[in-house]
Amino acid sequence: MEITGTIIERSRAIQFSRRYLLACLEQITDEVLDFRLTPPNGQLMYSIREHLLHLADEGELLVHLSILKQDMPVDAWRVRHAPDGSWTVTGDWPDRASVRAELEKSYAFQDEHLFGLPATEIAAVIDDKHPFLVWEMIDWMIAHESQHRGQVMTLIRMAGFEPPKWQ
């Protein structure tokens, strides 16, 4: 069987994740974007907005480090982490539309440099300090997005909204 198309066209998992995260934004109000849990020990956890912006960052970081062979520019981070474990949201994404636009911008960047590659490149070796295959990198990204997607679903429920149904 001949492999045709691009990586994104052939990856139902990536397509599903993107659709689902964007659908999550449709299920809530702008006021709920900052909903977060505060554990008894006082440790800060991501809000819904921060989870989604973090995923945009991590997708781009993967491309910068693995494909472009460079650090992600400091001013490109939406959620910048400090050595003490705290973080800062570096821009103004006040509503669901602005968060959605950031996710879509990140997806376009990822598609341009990685997921838009021909599907035949899926077994290519990324020559890095620790060589690995393109599909291994994509597996990591899918697992990471899955973890945060579950956290976003939980926060949406805890904020009193119903997350999207699996489709």
Coordinates of C-alpha atoms in Angstrom, one line a residue, residues 30-157:
D30 CA -15.1 33.6 28.7
E31 CA -15.4 34.0 32.5
V32 CA -14.5 30.3 33.0
L33 CA -11.1 30.5 31.2
D34 CA -9.4 31.3 34.5
F35 CA -11.0 28.5 36.5
R36 CA -8.4 26.4 38.2
L37 CA -8.0 24.1 41.2
T38 CA -6.2 25.2 44.2
P39 CA -4.9 22.1 46.1
P40 CA -4.7 22.2 49.9
N41 CA -1.0 22.5 49.8
G42 CA -1.4 25.8 47.9
Q43 CA 0.4 24.6 44.8
L44 CA -0.8 26.6 41.8
M45 CA -2.2 24.6 38.9
Y46 CA -3.0 25.7 35.3
S47 CA -6.3 27.4 34.5
I48 CA -8.2 26.3 31.4
R49 CA -6.7 29.2 29.5
E50 CA -3.1 28.3 30.7
H51 CA -3.5 24.7 29.7
L52 CA -4.5 25.6 26.2
L53 CA -1.8 28.3 25.8
H54 CA 0.7 25.8 27.2
L55 CA -0.2 23.3 24.5
A56 CA 0.3 25.9 21.8
D57 CA 3.8 26.6 23.3
E58 CA 4.7 22.9 23.6
G59 CA 3.7 22.2 20.0
E60 CA 5.9 25.0 18.8
L61 CA 8.8 24.1 21.1
L62 CA 8.8 20.6 19.6
V63 CA 9.2 22.1 16.2
H64 CA 11.9 24.6 17.2
L65 CA 14.1 22.1 19.0
S66 CA 13.6 19.0 16.7
I67 CA 13.0 20.4 13.3
L68 CA 14.4 23.9 13.2
K69 CA 17.3 23.0 15.6
Q70 CA 17.0 26.1 17.6
D71 CA 15.7 27.3 21.0
M72 CA 12.2 28.7 21.0
P73 CA 12.5 32.5 21.0
V74 CA 12.0 33.9 24.5
D75 CA 9.3 36.3 23.3
A76 CA 7.4 33.4 21.6
W77 CA 6.4 31.8 24.9
R78 CA 2.7 32.4 26.0
V79 CA 3.2 30.7 29.4
R80 CA 6.7 31.4 30.6
H81 CA 8.0 29.3 33.5
A82 CA 10.3 30.5 36.2
P83 CA 12.9 28.4 38.0
D84 CA 10.8 28.5 41.2
G85 CA 8.0 26.6 39.5
S86 CA 5.7 29.6 39.0
W87 CA 4.7 30.9 35.6
T88 CA 3.5 34.0 33.9
V89 CA 1.1 34.4 31.0
T90 CA 3.0 36.7 28.7
G91 CA 0.2 38.2 26.6
D92 CA -3.4 39.2 26.6
W93 CA -5.8 36.5 25.6
P94 CA -8.9 37.8 27.3
D95 CA -11.5 35.6 25.7
R96 CA -12.2 32.3 24.0
A97 CA -11.8 33.8 20.5
S98 CA -8.3 35.1 21.3
V99 CA -7.3 31.7 22.9
R100 CA -8.7 29.9 19.8
A101 CA -6.7 32.2 17.5
E102 CA -3.5 31.3 19.4
L103 CA -4.2 27.6 19.1
E104 CA -4.9 27.9 15.4
K105 CA -1.7 30.0 14.9
S106 CA 0.3 27.4 16.7
Y107 CA -1.3 24.6 14.7
A108 CA -0.4 26.4 11.4
F109 CA 3.2 26.7 12.6
Q110 CA 3.3 23.0 13.5
D111 CA 1.8 22.1 10.2
E112 CA 4.2 24.2 8.2
H113 CA 7.3 22.7 9.7
L114 CA 6.2 19.2 10.8
F115 CA 2.7 17.9 10.2
G116 CA 2.7 19.2 6.7
L117 CA 5.6 16.9 5.8
P118 CA 4.8 14.0 3.4
A119 CA 3.5 11.0 5.3
T120 CA 6.4 9.0 3.9
E121 CA 8.7 11.1 6.2
I122 CA 7.1 9.5 9.3
A123 CA 10.0 7.1 9.8
A124 CA 12.7 9.8 9.2
V125 CA 15.3 10.1 11.9
I126 CA 15.6 13.5 13.5
D127 CA 19.3 14.1 14.0
D128 CA 19.5 15.5 17.4
K129 CA 21.6 15.0 20.5
H130 CA 19.5 11.9 21.0
P131 CA 18.3 10.7 17.6
F132 CA 14.7 9.6 17.4
L133 CA 12.1 9.1 14.7
V134 CA 9.5 11.6 13.6
W135 CA 6.7 9.2 14.7
E136 CA 8.2 9.0 18.2
M137 CA 8.1 12.8 18.5
I138 CA 4.5 12.8 17.4
D139 CA 3.6 10.0 19.9
W140 CA 5.1 12.2 22.7
M141 CA 3.1 15.1 21.5
I142 CA -0.2 13.1 21.4
A143 CA 0.4 11.8 24.9
H144 CA 1.2 15.2 26.2
E145 CA -1.9 16.7 24.6
S146 CA -4.0 13.9 25.9
Q147 CA -3.0 14.5 29.4
H148 CA -3.8 18.2 29.2
R149 CA -7.0 17.5 27.3
G150 CA -8.2 15.4 30.2
Q151 CA -7.3 18.1 32.7
V152 CA -9.2 20.7 30.6
M153 CA -12.2 18.3 30.5
T154 CA -12.1 18.0 34.3
L155 CA -11.9 21.7 34.9
I156 CA -14.8 22.4 32.5
R157 CA -16.9 19.9 34.5

